[in-house]
Structures are given as structure tokens and as C-alpha cells.
Amino acid sequence: MNAPLYTYNLFSYDVGLVIAMVIGFFFGFLLERAGLGNPRKLTDIFYFEDFTVLKVMFSAIVTSSIGLWILSKTGSINLKDVLVVPTYLWPQLIGGFILGIGFVIGGYCPGTAVVGMSSGRFDALIFVMGLMLGIWLFAEGYPYIKGFYLSGYMSDMSLDKWLGITRGMVILAITLLAFIAFWGAEKIDK
Amino acid sequence: MVRHKYSTPKSILKNNYWSPYIVGILLGLTLLSSFYIMGWGLGVSKALTRFTAYVLHVPFPQKIEKNTYFKDYIKEEKPLKDWIVFEVSGMFLGGLVGSITGRRFNLRVERGPRINIAKRFIAAIFGGIIVGFATRLARGCTSGVALSGGAMLTVGGWAFVIGMFSGGYAIAFLVKRLWK
């Protein structure tokens, strides 16, 4: 058991910042290569025309979750040491819903807007300014929203614990669902 | 038919993108590397929150230091010296190199065929405000909550995914004019 490497003090925080740039570089490069810096391509999924968003997102989730599962089964990584955004069920469900609305109106989510900007799109720059205003709005309204913001707390609850089945079973189910979705998406794309 | 002086013609959209499945697998391996090396996944909106707090702190130092939400984002001596800020800077570079090498870098306003630039900008800022607010409510965005949380099988991550697609499809036909 020697991973996550940083957790086991294999390198300093400053080295971590260099790694951040490298990991971020791949993230941005790959989103651009799939065409996800383009808001017309990004929003096409909501008009049943181009399912790139779904294909990229679910291929990535399936790959990464299987990878994590193998690494934890072989004892190379301790999943308890991996930090995740804690679950607050209601604000995350509603936050996701609101984000979906803004996504279709504005054409981006935050990560794709960064790539949209760096591929020369002025509308992405305007969208990012909007993001900052929205974040400011939240911070100003925080005292009034705090109750809802803290509702549905479930700590680091994962689907396997929540459903009472093994992690492998959940990943198998997600993989099957992803393949069904890919099959459906390919049918519609033709 | 509206002319597309500042927008990508549909014919170019279909060209030279990589397979979404290949990109997805490579992105999954990038995310896995982040988990393995650092012990956390990818993210974007927290970097933007830090940046927003930092920028607002210049004209309104006391107001931001007293703000119960922002104060945690500027309490360090160098608030921008944060892993996620460097990661997002890397993303910007990656997108730049990707678009230049893919011959897609082009200064333009990307918009649907039926709206002008002014309307596109209004939609972009309005959509941005909604998304920015939503990321703070959900404690992250598509990268941190949906992708990284989804891969770690968090309940909140999957609730977010369901919410996001529901919200998108709920509004899509009301704003179809923006894109189609």
C-alpha cells in the first residue's frame, strides 16, 4: 500500500503543483480533441443530435472506476485516503439541475468553458465572467441558503455502501448502463 | 440563412476530432493518475471561486474577509497557490495547444445560426451566472462532482449527474432558438 503517492509523502506540495499543471494539461487537451470546447457540440446532446458529451463522460467514469477498483483490490491504493467531494444529497441534486439549465443557456460547464476560452472563443470568456458573478451571487446570498446548502449530508457515502452491494457489482452495473447508452447514442447518431 | 462570419461552419465541426470513446478512456486514465498520484480527482469551479474571491478582495478587502463564504478562500497568504488553480492553468494550456495543433484555434464568437453576437453574449453571461451559482450550491461542477465523484461512486456525484441531465433536457426546447 503506497498510494496515493502524495498522501504517503513521496513528494512535496510544490512538486504537486507541477503535477497539477501536467494533469490539467492532459485534461484540457483531451476535452479539446473531442470537440468539447465548442458550445454547439456541447449542447447538441440536449437536442438528440450529437452524444459526444455522454460518450466522453461515461467512458471516462467507467475507465477510472474500473482502474480504481483494480488498484484497490491489488492493494496498491487505499480508497479511504482518496478525497472526494462529500455528499450533500439535496443541494447536489438541485445544484446539478440548475447547472444543467445554465449549461444549455450559456453553452458550457466550467471546465469546457476554460477550453472554449483557450481555443479562441469570446463567448466562453463572457461565460466565465458570468461564472464569477454567479459565484459572487452565491457568496452574498450564502446566509439565506445555508440551511439548504447543508441538507442531506451523507459524508463520503458511496453507492455500494448505500445500496448494500459490493463495489464490483456497482461498477459492473454502471458499465452495462454505459454500454446500453452508447448503443442507443450510436443508433440516434445515424 | 444567416451568415456565419464569426462562427464555425457545420462542415468543420465534423472534421478531425478524436473518437469520443478514445478521449473518454484517456481522460479516465488522466483522472485515475490524479487519484493515484495526489489522492484526489479533477476540478474546476473551486479554482474559479478562489480567483473570484481574490479579484473581489482587491476593491473590497473588508467585505470579502467578512463574507462567511469567501473568507475561507482568501485566508492563506497566497490564496492562488492552490493545486486546483495550477490544474486549471494547465487545462488552459492544454486547450490552447490542442486547438492550435488541431488547426481549430480561431478568434470567434460561437453561436447558433439564428442569433446575433449580442444575444449570444447575453445568453453566455446569463448561463454563466446560473452555472456559477449552481457550482457553489453543489460544491463543485461537472469535473469535481460528476466526473471525479462519479468515478469514486459517491452518492452526491450520481445525484448531480441525474440533476444535470434533467435540468438540461427540461430547458432545452424552451431555448432551442439559441442553438438550432
mmCIF file of C-alpha atoms in Angstrom:
data_model
loop_
_atom_site.group_PDB
_atom_site.id
_atom_site.type_symbol
_atom_site.label_atom_id
_atom_site.label_comp_id
_atom_site.label_asym_id
_atom_site.label_seq_id
_atom_site.Cartn_x
_atom_site.Cartn_y
_atom_site.Cartn_z
ATOM 1 C CA MET A 1 0.000 0.000 0.000
ATOM 2 C CA ASN A 2 1.892 3.096 -1.175
ATOM 3 C CA ALA A 3 -0.687 5.231 -2.929
ATOM 4 C CA PRO A 4 -1.963 7.915 -3.193
ATOM 5 C CA LEU A 5 1.701 8.870 -3.537
ATOM 6 C CA TYR A 6 1.265 12.402 -2.168
ATOM 7 C CA THR A 7 -0.612 11.154 0.902
ATOM 8 C CA TYR A 8 2.386 8.955 1.694
ATOM 9 C CA ASN A 9 4.740 11.959 1.443
ATOM 10 C CA LEU A 10 6.590 10.793 -1.633
ATOM 11 C CA PHE A 11 6.962 14.393 -2.857
ATOM 12 C CA SER A 12 6.443 17.980 -1.712
ATOM 13 C CA TYR A 13 3.443 20.251 -2.292
ATOM 14 C CA ASP A 14 5.412 22.343 -4.793
ATOM 15 C CA VAL A 15 6.186 19.253 -6.864
ATOM 16 C CA GLY A 16 2.456 18.541 -6.653
ATOM 17 C CA LEU A 17 1.767 21.906 -8.265
ATOM 18 C CA VAL A 18 3.900 20.932 -11.260
ATOM 19 C CA ILE A 19 1.999 17.646 -11.463
ATOM 20 C CA ALA A 20 -1.227 19.689 -11.334
ATOM 21 C CA MET A 21 -0.154 21.565 -14.456
ATOM 22 C CA VAL A 22 0.655 18.309 -16.265
ATOM 23 C CA ILE A 23 -2.604 16.594 -15.284
ATOM 24 C CA GLY A 24 -4.561 19.746 -16.151
ATOM 25 C CA PHE A 25 -2.781 19.950 -19.493
ATOM 26 C CA PHE A 26 -3.966 16.459 -20.445
ATOM 27 C CA PHE A 27 -7.477 17.240 -19.220
ATOM 28 C CA GLY A 28 -7.729 20.402 -21.344
ATOM 29 C CA PHE A 29 -6.019 18.855 -24.350
ATOM 30 C CA LEU A 30 -8.341 15.840 -24.349
ATOM 31 C CA LEU A 31 -11.531 17.903 -23.960
ATOM 32 C CA GLU A 32 -10.410 19.998 -26.933
ATOM 33 C CA ARG A 33 -9.582 16.917 -29.014
ATOM 34 C CA ALA A 34 -13.117 15.587 -28.548
ATOM 35 C CA GLY A 35 -14.524 18.953 -29.620
ATOM 36 C CA LEU A 36 -15.777 19.809 -26.143
ATOM 37 C CA GLY A 37 -14.512 23.383 -26.296
ATOM 38 C CA ASN A 38 -17.320 24.054 -28.756
ATOM 39 C CA PRO A 39 -20.681 25.019 -27.197
ATOM 40 C CA ARG A 40 -22.617 23.934 -30.286
ATOM 41 C CA LYS A 41 -21.216 20.436 -29.937
ATOM 42 C CA LEU A 42 -21.700 20.511 -26.158
ATOM 43 C CA THR A 43 -25.372 21.450 -26.341
ATOM 44 C CA ASP A 44 -26.163 19.087 -29.235
ATOM 45 C CA ILE A 45 -26.798 16.269 -26.761
ATOM 46 C CA PHE A 46 -29.834 18.146 -25.459
ATOM 47 C CA TYR A 47 -31.297 18.210 -28.980
ATOM 48 C CA PHE A 48 -30.568 14.499 -29.585
ATOM 49 C CA GLU A 49 -28.044 15.269 -32.324
ATOM 50 C CA ASP A 50 -24.549 14.516 -31.034
ATOM 51 C CA PHE A 51 -23.844 12.464 -27.922
ATOM 52 C CA THR A 52 -20.125 13.237 -27.565
ATOM 53 C CA VAL A 53 -20.654 14.629 -24.038
ATOM 54 C CA LEU A 54 -22.252 11.403 -22.865
ATOM 55 C CA LYS A 55 -19.700 9.175 -24.618
ATOM 56 C CA VAL A 56 -16.668 11.017 -23.239
ATOM 57 C CA MET A 57 -18.065 11.372 -19.735
ATOM 58 C CA PHE A 58 -19.192 7.792 -19.288
ATOM 59 C CA SER A 59 -16.110 6.247 -20.958
ATOM 60 C CA ALA A 60 -14.014 8.264 -18.512
ATOM 61 C CA ILE A 61 -16.080 7.295 -15.456
ATOM 62 C CA VAL A 62 -16.086 3.602 -16.424
ATOM 63 C CA THR A 63 -12.320 3.557 -17.135
ATOM 64 C CA SER A 64 -11.446 5.386 -13.951
ATOM 65 C CA SER A 65 -13.779 3.433 -11.669
ATOM 66 C CA ILE A 66 -12.520 0.083 -13.016
ATOM 67 C CA GLY A 67 -8.934 1.319 -12.616
ATOM 68 C CA LEU A 68 -9.569 2.364 -9.017
ATOM 69 C CA TRP A 69 -11.238 -0.949 -8.313
ATOM 70 C CA ILE A 70 -8.254 -2.928 -9.658
ATOM 71 C CA LEU A 71 -5.753 -0.730 -7.787
ATOM 72 C CA SER A 72 -7.652 -1.170 -4.530
ATOM 73 C CA LYS A 73 -8.147 -4.946 -4.994
ATOM 74 C CA THR A 74 -4.431 -5.429 -5.662
ATOM 75 C CA GLY A 75 -3.655 -3.341 -2.591
ATOM 76 C CA SER A 76 -1.821 -0.576 -4.436
ATOM 77 C CA ILE A 77 -4.177 2.212 -3.351
ATOM 78 C CA ASN A 78 -6.178 2.794 -0.214
ATOM 79 C CA LEU A 79 -9.519 4.238 -1.288
ATOM 80 C CA LYS A 80 -10.019 5.635 2.215
ATOM 81 C CA ASP A 81 -7.145 8.023 1.516
ATOM 82 C CA VAL A 82 -8.759 9.370 -1.654
ATOM 83 C CA LEU A 83 -10.518 12.685 -1.066
ATOM 84 C CA VAL A 84 -13.947 13.197 -2.623
ATOM 85 C CA VAL A 85 -16.481 15.998 -2.506
ATOM 86 C CA PRO A 86 -18.730 14.930 0.408
ATOM 87 C CA THR A 87 -22.328 14.122 -0.402
ATOM 88 C CA TYR A 88 -24.993 16.663 0.499
ATOM 89 C CA LEU A 89 -27.782 14.989 -1.419
ATOM 90 C CA TRP A 90 -30.345 17.787 -1.926
ATOM 91 C CA PRO A 91 -28.077 20.700 -2.820
ATOM 92 C CA GLN A 92 -26.170 18.407 -5.199
ATOM 93 C CA LEU A 93 -29.294 17.109 -6.914
ATOM 94 C CA ILE A 94 -30.787 20.614 -7.232
ATOM 95 C CA GLY A 95 -27.388 22.190 -7.926
ATOM 96 C CA GLY A 96 -26.935 19.701 -10.775
ATOM 97 C CA PHE A 97 -30.400 20.579 -12.109
ATOM 98 C CA ILE A 98 -29.678 24.324 -12.025
ATOM 99 C CA LEU A 99 -26.264 23.746 -13.609
ATOM 100 C CA GLY A 100 -27.926 21.769 -16.418
ATOM 101 C CA ILE A 101 -30.224 24.725 -17.142
ATOM 102 C CA GLY A 102 -27.330 27.195 -17.212
ATOM 103 C CA PHE A 103 -25.286 24.774 -19.335
ATOM 104 C CA VAL A 104 -27.851 24.819 -22.167
ATOM 105 C CA ILE A 105 -28.408 28.597 -21.963
ATOM 106 C CA GLY A 106 -24.726 29.523 -21.753
ATOM 107 C CA GLY A 107 -23.323 26.646 -23.803
ATOM 108 C CA TYR A 108 -20.657 25.454 -21.378
ATOM 109 C CA CYS A 109 -19.912 23.976 -17.987
ATOM 110 C CA PRO A 110 -16.892 25.450 -16.139
ATOM 111 C CA GLY A 111 -14.212 23.041 -17.467
ATOM 112 C CA THR A 112 -15.359 23.187 -21.071
ATOM 113 C CA ALA A 113 -15.560 26.998 -20.813
ATOM 114 C CA VAL A 114 -11.853 27.100 -19.923
ATOM 115 C CA VAL A 115 -11.099 25.080 -23.067
ATOM 116 C CA GLY A 116 -13.559 27.196 -25.081
ATOM 117 C CA MET A 117 -11.634 30.298 -23.995
ATOM 118 C CA SER A 118 -8.233 28.853 -24.802
ATOM 119 C CA SER A 119 -9.374 27.846 -28.285
ATOM 120 C CA GLY A 120 -10.250 31.473 -29.014
ATOM 121 C CA ARG A 121 -13.951 31.795 -28.187
ATOM 122 C CA PHE A 122 -15.062 35.187 -26.863
ATOM 123 C CA ASP A 123 -18.419 33.780 -25.778
ATOM 124 C CA ALA A 124 -16.540 31.423 -23.426
ATOM 125 C CA LEU A 125 -14.757 34.406 -21.877
ATOM 126 C CA ILE A 126 -18.132 36.102 -21.311
ATOM 127 C CA PHE A 127 -19.471 32.853 -19.828
ATOM 128 C CA VAL A 128 -16.536 32.687 -17.387
ATOM 129 C CA MET A 129 -17.244 36.272 -16.304
ATOM 130 C CA GLY A 130 -20.811 35.089 -15.695
ATOM 131 C CA LEU A 131 -19.472 32.189 -13.618
ATOM 132 C CA MET A 132 -17.604 34.644 -11.407
ATOM 133 C CA LEU A 133 -20.724 36.784 -10.990
ATOM 134 C CA GLY A 134 -22.751 33.676 -10.121
ATOM 135 C CA ILE A 135 -20.182 32.618 -7.538
ATOM 136 C CA TRP A 136 -20.303 36.132 -6.059
ATOM 137 C CA LEU A 137 -24.096 35.989 -6.004
ATOM 138 C CA PHE A 138 -23.942 32.714 -4.083
ATOM 139 C CA ALA A 139 -21.443 34.135 -1.584
ATOM 140 C CA GLU A 140 -23.654 37.184 -0.979
ATOM 141 C CA GLY A 141 -26.753 35.046 -0.577
ATOM 142 C CA TYR A 142 -24.981 32.365 1.464
ATOM 143 C CA PRO A 143 -26.550 33.246 4.860
ATOM 144 C CA TYR A 144 -30.028 32.710 3.356
ATOM 145 C CA ILE A 145 -29.145 29.481 1.518
ATOM 146 C CA LYS A 146 -27.015 27.914 4.249
ATOM 147 C CA GLY A 147 -29.783 25.703 5.642
ATOM 148 C CA PHE A 148 -30.441 24.083 2.269
ATOM 149 C CA TYR A 149 -26.703 24.020 1.453
ATOM 150 C CA LEU A 150 -26.088 21.810 4.490
ATOM 151 C CA SER A 151 -29.057 19.467 3.948
ATOM 152 C CA GLY A 152 -28.864 15.763 3.094
ATOM 153 C CA TYR A 153 -25.355 15.274 4.495
ATOM 154 C CA MET A 154 -24.072 11.733 3.888
ATOM 155 C CA SER A 155 -20.304 12.214 4.355
ATOM 156 C CA ASP A 156 -18.274 10.090 1.883
ATOM 157 C CA MET A 157 -21.163 7.668 1.278
ATOM 158 C CA SER A 158 -20.633 5.612 -1.861
ATOM 159 C CA LEU A 159 -23.232 3.808 -3.965
ATOM 160 C CA ASP A 160 -22.031 0.354 -2.866
ATOM 161 C CA LYS A 161 -22.390 1.131 0.843
ATOM 162 C CA TRP A 162 -25.685 2.905 0.253
ATOM 163 C CA LEU A 163 -27.160 0.017 -1.760
ATOM 164 C CA GLY A 164 -25.533 -2.665 0.395
ATOM 165 C CA ILE A 165 -23.820 -4.427 -2.521
ATOM 166 C CA THR A 166 -20.165 -4.814 -3.478
ATOM 167 C CA ARG A 167 -18.189 -2.118 -5.266
ATOM 168 C CA GLY A 168 -17.569 -4.513 -8.159
ATOM 169 C CA MET A 169 -21.315 -5.004 -8.654
ATOM 170 C CA VAL A 170 -21.960 -1.257 -8.809
ATOM 171 C CA ILE A 171 -19.150 -0.795 -11.355
ATOM 172 C CA LEU A 172 -20.493 -3.689 -13.415
ATOM 173 C CA ALA A 173 -23.964 -2.090 -13.409
ATOM 174 C CA ILE A 174 -22.566 1.317 -14.400
ATOM 175 C CA THR A 175 -20.513 -0.281 -17.183
ATOM 176 C CA LEU A 176 -23.536 -2.135 -18.548
ATOM 177 C CA LEU A 177 -25.660 1.034 -18.398
ATOM 178 C CA ALA A 178 -22.896 2.935 -20.188
ATOM 179 C CA PHE A 179 -22.756 0.350 -22.981
ATOM 180 C CA ILE A 180 -26.528 0.460 -23.397
ATOM 181 C CA ALA A 181 -26.356 4.263 -23.541
ATOM 182 C CA PHE A 182 -23.521 4.114 -26.120
ATOM 183 C CA TRP A 183 -25.512 1.675 -28.225
ATOM 184 C CA GLY A 184 -28.570 3.960 -28.093
ATOM 185 C CA ALA A 185 -26.465 7.042 -28.851
ATOM 186 C CA GLU A 186 -24.900 5.394 -31.903
ATOM 187 C CA LYS A 187 -28.359 4.454 -33.171
ATOM 188 C CA ILE A 188 -29.611 8.046 -32.842
ATOM 189 C CA ASP A 189 -26.391 9.499 -34.308
ATOM 190 C CA LYS A 190 -27.059 7.502 -37.512
ATOM 191 C CA MET B 1 -29.938 31.750 -43.826
ATOM 192 C CA VAL B 2 -27.778 33.813 -41.501
ATOM 193 C CA ARG B 3 -24.152 34.104 -42.497
ATOM 194 C CA HIS B 4 -21.582 32.780 -40.086
ATOM 195 C CA LYS B 5 -18.797 35.239 -40.207
ATOM 196 C CA TYR B 6 -17.739 34.671 -36.603
ATOM 197 C CA SER B 7 -18.810 31.111 -36.100
ATOM 198 C CA THR B 8 -17.659 27.663 -37.143
ATOM 199 C CA PRO B 9 -19.379 26.295 -40.250
ATOM 200 C CA LYS B 10 -21.152 22.998 -39.622
ATOM 201 C CA SER B 11 -18.868 21.242 -42.123
ATOM 202 C CA ILE B 12 -15.787 21.906 -39.971
ATOM 203 C CA LEU B 13 -17.484 20.529 -36.857
ATOM 204 C CA LYS B 14 -17.380 17.014 -38.216
ATOM 205 C CA ASN B 15 -13.687 17.085 -39.098
ATOM 206 C CA ASN B 16 -10.640 15.703 -37.311
ATOM 207 C CA TYR B 17 -11.975 15.285 -33.786
ATOM 208 C CA TRP B 18 -10.759 12.196 -31.959
ATOM 209 C CA SER B 19 -13.177 9.384 -31.174
ATOM 210 C CA PRO B 20 -15.156 10.311 -28.036
ATOM 211 C CA TYR B 21 -14.547 6.800 -26.673
ATOM 212 C CA ILE B 22 -10.763 7.094 -27.078
ATOM 213 C CA VAL B 23 -10.827 10.548 -25.475
ATOM 214 C CA GLY B 24 -13.034 9.214 -22.677
ATOM 215 C CA ILE B 25 -10.661 6.336 -21.934
ATOM 216 C CA LEU B 26 -7.615 8.651 -21.961
ATOM 217 C CA LEU B 27 -9.479 11.135 -19.755
ATOM 218 C CA GLY B 28 -10.362 8.287 -17.397
ATOM 219 C CA LEU B 29 -6.666 7.365 -17.194
ATOM 220 C CA THR B 30 -5.774 11.030 -16.525
ATOM 221 C CA LEU B 31 -8.321 11.101 -13.708
ATOM 222 C CA LEU B 32 -7.002 7.786 -12.393
ATOM 223 C CA SER B 33 -3.459 9.203 -12.370
ATOM 224 C CA SER B 34 -4.683 12.146 -10.314
ATOM 225 C CA PHE B 35 -6.292 9.795 -7.778
ATOM 226 C CA TYR B 36 -3.183 7.602 -7.677
ATOM 227 C CA ILE B 37 -0.581 10.351 -7.511
ATOM 228 C CA MET B 38 -2.361 13.071 -5.495
ATOM 229 C CA GLY B 39 -5.240 11.327 -3.742
ATOM 230 C CA TRP B 40 -7.967 13.482 -5.282
ATOM 231 C CA GLY B 41 -9.595 13.949 -8.658
ATOM 232 C CA LEU B 42 -10.010 16.772 -11.147
ATOM 233 C CA GLY B 43 -11.934 20.003 -10.611
ATOM 234 C CA VAL B 44 -12.518 23.462 -11.997
ATOM 235 C CA SER B 45 -15.078 25.538 -10.114
ATOM 236 C CA LYS B 46 -13.136 25.721 -6.841
ATOM 237 C CA ALA B 47 -10.285 27.348 -8.769
ATOM 238 C CA LEU B 48 -12.750 29.901 -10.157
ATOM 239 C CA THR B 49 -14.095 30.524 -6.647
ATOM 240 C CA ARG B 50 -10.581 31.214 -5.384
ATOM 241 C CA PHE B 51 -9.960 33.506 -8.315
ATOM 242 C CA THR B 52 -13.258 35.348 -7.795
ATOM 243 C CA ALA B 53 -12.571 35.869 -4.089
ATOM 244 C CA TYR B 54 -9.048 37.018 -4.922
ATOM 245 C CA VAL B 55 -10.218 39.520 -7.540
ATOM 246 C CA LEU B 56 -13.030 40.908 -5.368
ATOM 247 C CA HIS B 57 -10.644 41.213 -2.449
ATOM 248 C CA VAL B 58 -8.753 43.976 -4.285
ATOM 249 C CA PRO B 59 -11.580 46.568 -4.348
ATOM 250 C CA PHE B 60 -13.482 45.233 -1.296
ATOM 251 C CA PRO B 61 -10.934 43.779 1.162
ATOM 252 C CA GLN B 62 -13.011 44.081 4.325
ATOM 253 C CA LYS B 63 -16.240 42.983 2.714
ATOM 254 C CA ILE B 64 -14.681 39.773 1.351
ATOM 255 C CA GLU B 65 -12.784 38.979 4.566
ATOM 256 C CA LYS B 66 -16.070 39.260 6.478
ATOM 257 C CA ASN B 67 -18.093 37.279 3.937
ATOM 258 C CA THR B 68 -18.870 33.947 5.592
ATOM 259 C CA TYR B 69 -18.491 32.060 2.312
ATOM 260 C CA PHE B 70 -15.496 33.778 0.702
ATOM 261 C CA LYS B 71 -13.370 34.157 3.822
ATOM 262 C CA ASP B 72 -12.172 30.535 3.651
ATOM 263 C CA TYR B 73 -10.957 31.087 0.099
ATOM 264 C CA ILE B 74 -8.640 34.003 0.872
ATOM 265 C CA LYS B 75 -7.372 33.173 4.353
ATOM 266 C CA GLU B 76 -3.973 31.884 3.146
ATOM 267 C CA GLU B 77 -1.091 34.227 2.486
ATOM 268 C CA LYS B 78 -1.070 33.165 -1.185
ATOM 269 C CA PRO B 79 -4.662 32.066 -1.861
ATOM 270 C CA LEU B 80 -3.965 31.279 -5.508
ATOM 271 C CA LYS B 81 -1.131 28.886 -4.651
ATOM 272 C CA ASP B 82 -3.574 26.012 -4.654
ATOM 273 C CA TRP B 83 -3.362 22.693 -6.520
ATOM 274 C CA ILE B 84 -6.613 23.220 -8.395
ATOM 275 C CA VAL B 85 -5.585 26.686 -9.629
ATOM 276 C CA PHE B 86 -2.465 25.158 -11.202
ATOM 277 C CA GLU B 87 -4.521 22.310 -12.637
ATOM 278 C CA VAL B 88 -6.914 24.749 -14.334
ATOM 279 C CA SER B 89 -3.955 26.771 -15.662
ATOM 280 C CA GLY B 90 -2.694 23.518 -17.180
ATOM 281 C CA MET B 91 -6.135 22.958 -18.704
ATOM 282 C CA PHE B 92 -5.999 26.339 -20.372
ATOM 283 C CA LEU B 93 -2.598 25.488 -21.876
ATOM 284 C CA GLY B 94 -3.822 22.048 -22.925
ATOM 285 C CA GLY B 95 -6.824 23.539 -24.698
ATOM 286 C CA LEU B 96 -4.588 26.103 -26.391
ATOM 287 C CA VAL B 97 -2.066 23.515 -27.622
ATOM 288 C CA GLY B 98 -4.884 21.142 -28.622
ATOM 289 C CA SER B 99 -6.712 23.745 -30.671
ATOM 290 C CA ILE B 100 -3.550 25.072 -32.345
ATOM 291 C CA THR B 101 -2.210 21.623 -33.253
ATOM 292 C CA GLY B 102 -5.695 20.549 -34.352
ATOM 293 C CA ARG B 103 -5.887 23.684 -36.569
ATOM 294 C CA ARG B 104 -9.013 24.795 -34.739
ATOM 295 C CA PHE B 105 -7.684 27.839 -32.919
ATOM 296 C CA ASN B 106 -9.643 30.791 -34.201
ATOM 297 C CA LEU B 107 -10.769 34.010 -32.521
ATOM 298 C CA ARG B 108 -14.536 33.989 -32.825
ATOM 299 C CA VAL B 109 -17.938 34.045 -31.173
ATOM 300 C CA GLU B 110 -19.505 30.603 -31.267
ATOM 301 C CA ARG B 111 -23.270 30.841 -31.691
ATOM 302 C CA GLY B 112 -26.324 29.215 -33.183
ATOM 303 C CA PRO B 113 -27.386 30.106 -36.725
ATOM 304 C CA ARG B 114 -30.376 32.217 -35.685
ATOM 305 C CA ILE B 115 -28.934 34.622 -33.111
ATOM 306 C CA ASN B 116 -26.594 37.592 -33.356
ATOM 307 C CA ILE B 117 -23.476 38.227 -31.289
ATOM 308 C CA ALA B 118 -25.233 40.484 -28.772
ATOM 309 C CA LYS B 119 -27.826 37.816 -27.988
ATOM 310 C CA ARG B 120 -25.104 35.169 -27.742
ATOM 311 C CA PHE B 121 -23.251 37.302 -25.196
ATOM 312 C CA ILE B 122 -26.399 37.877 -23.145
ATOM 313 C CA ALA B 123 -27.106 34.117 -23.121
ATOM 314 C CA ALA B 124 -23.466 33.390 -22.228
ATOM 315 C CA ILE B 125 -23.363 35.748 -19.244
ATOM 316 C CA PHE B 126 -26.795 34.704 -18.028
ATOM 317 C CA GLY B 127 -25.974 30.994 -18.377
ATOM 318 C CA GLY B 128 -22.635 31.610 -16.687
ATOM 319 C CA ILE B 129 -24.288 33.257 -13.675
ATOM 320 C CA ILE B 130 -26.669 30.303 -13.312
ATOM 321 C CA VAL B 131 -23.856 27.747 -13.625
ATOM 322 C CA GLY B 132 -21.565 29.673 -11.258
ATOM 323 C CA PHE B 133 -24.247 29.794 -8.599
ATOM 324 C CA ALA B 134 -25.047 26.096 -9.122
ATOM 325 C CA THR B 135 -21.420 25.015 -8.709
ATOM 326 C CA ARG B 136 -21.285 26.574 -5.255
ATOM 327 C CA LEU B 137 -24.598 25.036 -4.227
ATOM 328 C CA ALA B 138 -23.419 21.582 -5.380
ATOM 329 C CA ARG B 139 -19.850 22.089 -4.023
ATOM 330 C CA GLY B 140 -18.374 21.508 -7.464
ATOM 331 C CA CYS B 141 -19.124 21.127 -11.131
ATOM 332 C CA THR B 142 -19.110 18.518 -13.873
ATOM 333 C CA SER B 143 -15.406 17.817 -13.231
ATOM 334 C CA GLY B 144 -15.212 17.628 -9.450
ATOM 335 C CA VAL B 145 -18.640 16.277 -8.519
ATOM 336 C CA ALA B 146 -19.893 14.405 -11.612
ATOM 337 C CA LEU B 147 -16.668 13.025 -13.122
ATOM 338 C CA SER B 148 -14.389 12.587 -10.096
ATOM 339 C CA GLY B 149 -17.267 11.827 -7.706
ATOM 340 C CA GLY B 150 -18.907 9.557 -10.260
ATOM 341 C CA ALA B 151 -15.713 7.503 -10.656
ATOM 342 C CA MET B 152 -15.411 7.208 -6.860
ATOM 343 C CA LEU B 153 -19.099 6.163 -6.826
ATOM 344 C CA THR B 154 -20.216 8.939 -4.458
ATOM 345 C CA VAL B 155 -23.968 9.255 -3.971
ATOM 346 C CA GLY B 156 -23.753 13.035 -4.412
ATOM 347 C CA GLY B 157 -21.833 12.663 -7.672
ATOM 348 C CA TRP B 158 -24.517 10.485 -9.215
ATOM 349 C CA ALA B 159 -27.330 12.683 -7.853
ATOM 350 C CA PHE B 160 -25.581 15.601 -9.575
ATOM 351 C CA VAL B 161 -25.351 13.695 -12.896
ATOM 352 C CA ILE B 162 -29.073 12.898 -12.770
ATOM 353 C CA GLY B 163 -29.888 16.514 -11.844
ATOM 354 C CA MET B 164 -27.691 17.949 -14.586
ATOM 355 C CA PHE B 165 -29.156 15.942 -17.442
ATOM 356 C CA SER B 166 -32.701 16.504 -16.126
ATOM 357 C CA GLY B 167 -32.127 20.264 -15.959
ATOM 358 C CA GLY B 168 -30.582 20.340 -19.425
ATOM 359 C CA TYR B 169 -33.367 18.412 -21.087
ATOM 360 C CA ALA B 170 -36.020 20.341 -19.134
ATOM 361 C CA ILE B 171 -34.884 23.686 -20.572
ATOM 362 C CA ALA B 172 -33.511 22.621 -23.986
ATOM 363 C CA PHE B 173 -36.655 23.040 -26.036
ATOM 364 C CA LEU B 174 -37.515 26.387 -24.453
ATOM 365 C CA VAL B 175 -34.201 27.835 -25.597
ATOM 366 C CA LYS B 176 -33.846 25.933 -28.866
ATOM 367 C CA ARG B 177 -33.554 29.220 -30.766
ATOM 368 C CA LEU B 178 -30.169 29.836 -29.153
ATOM 369 C CA TRP B 179 -28.608 26.821 -30.857
ATOM 370 C CA LYS B 180 -30.720 25.494 -33.701
#
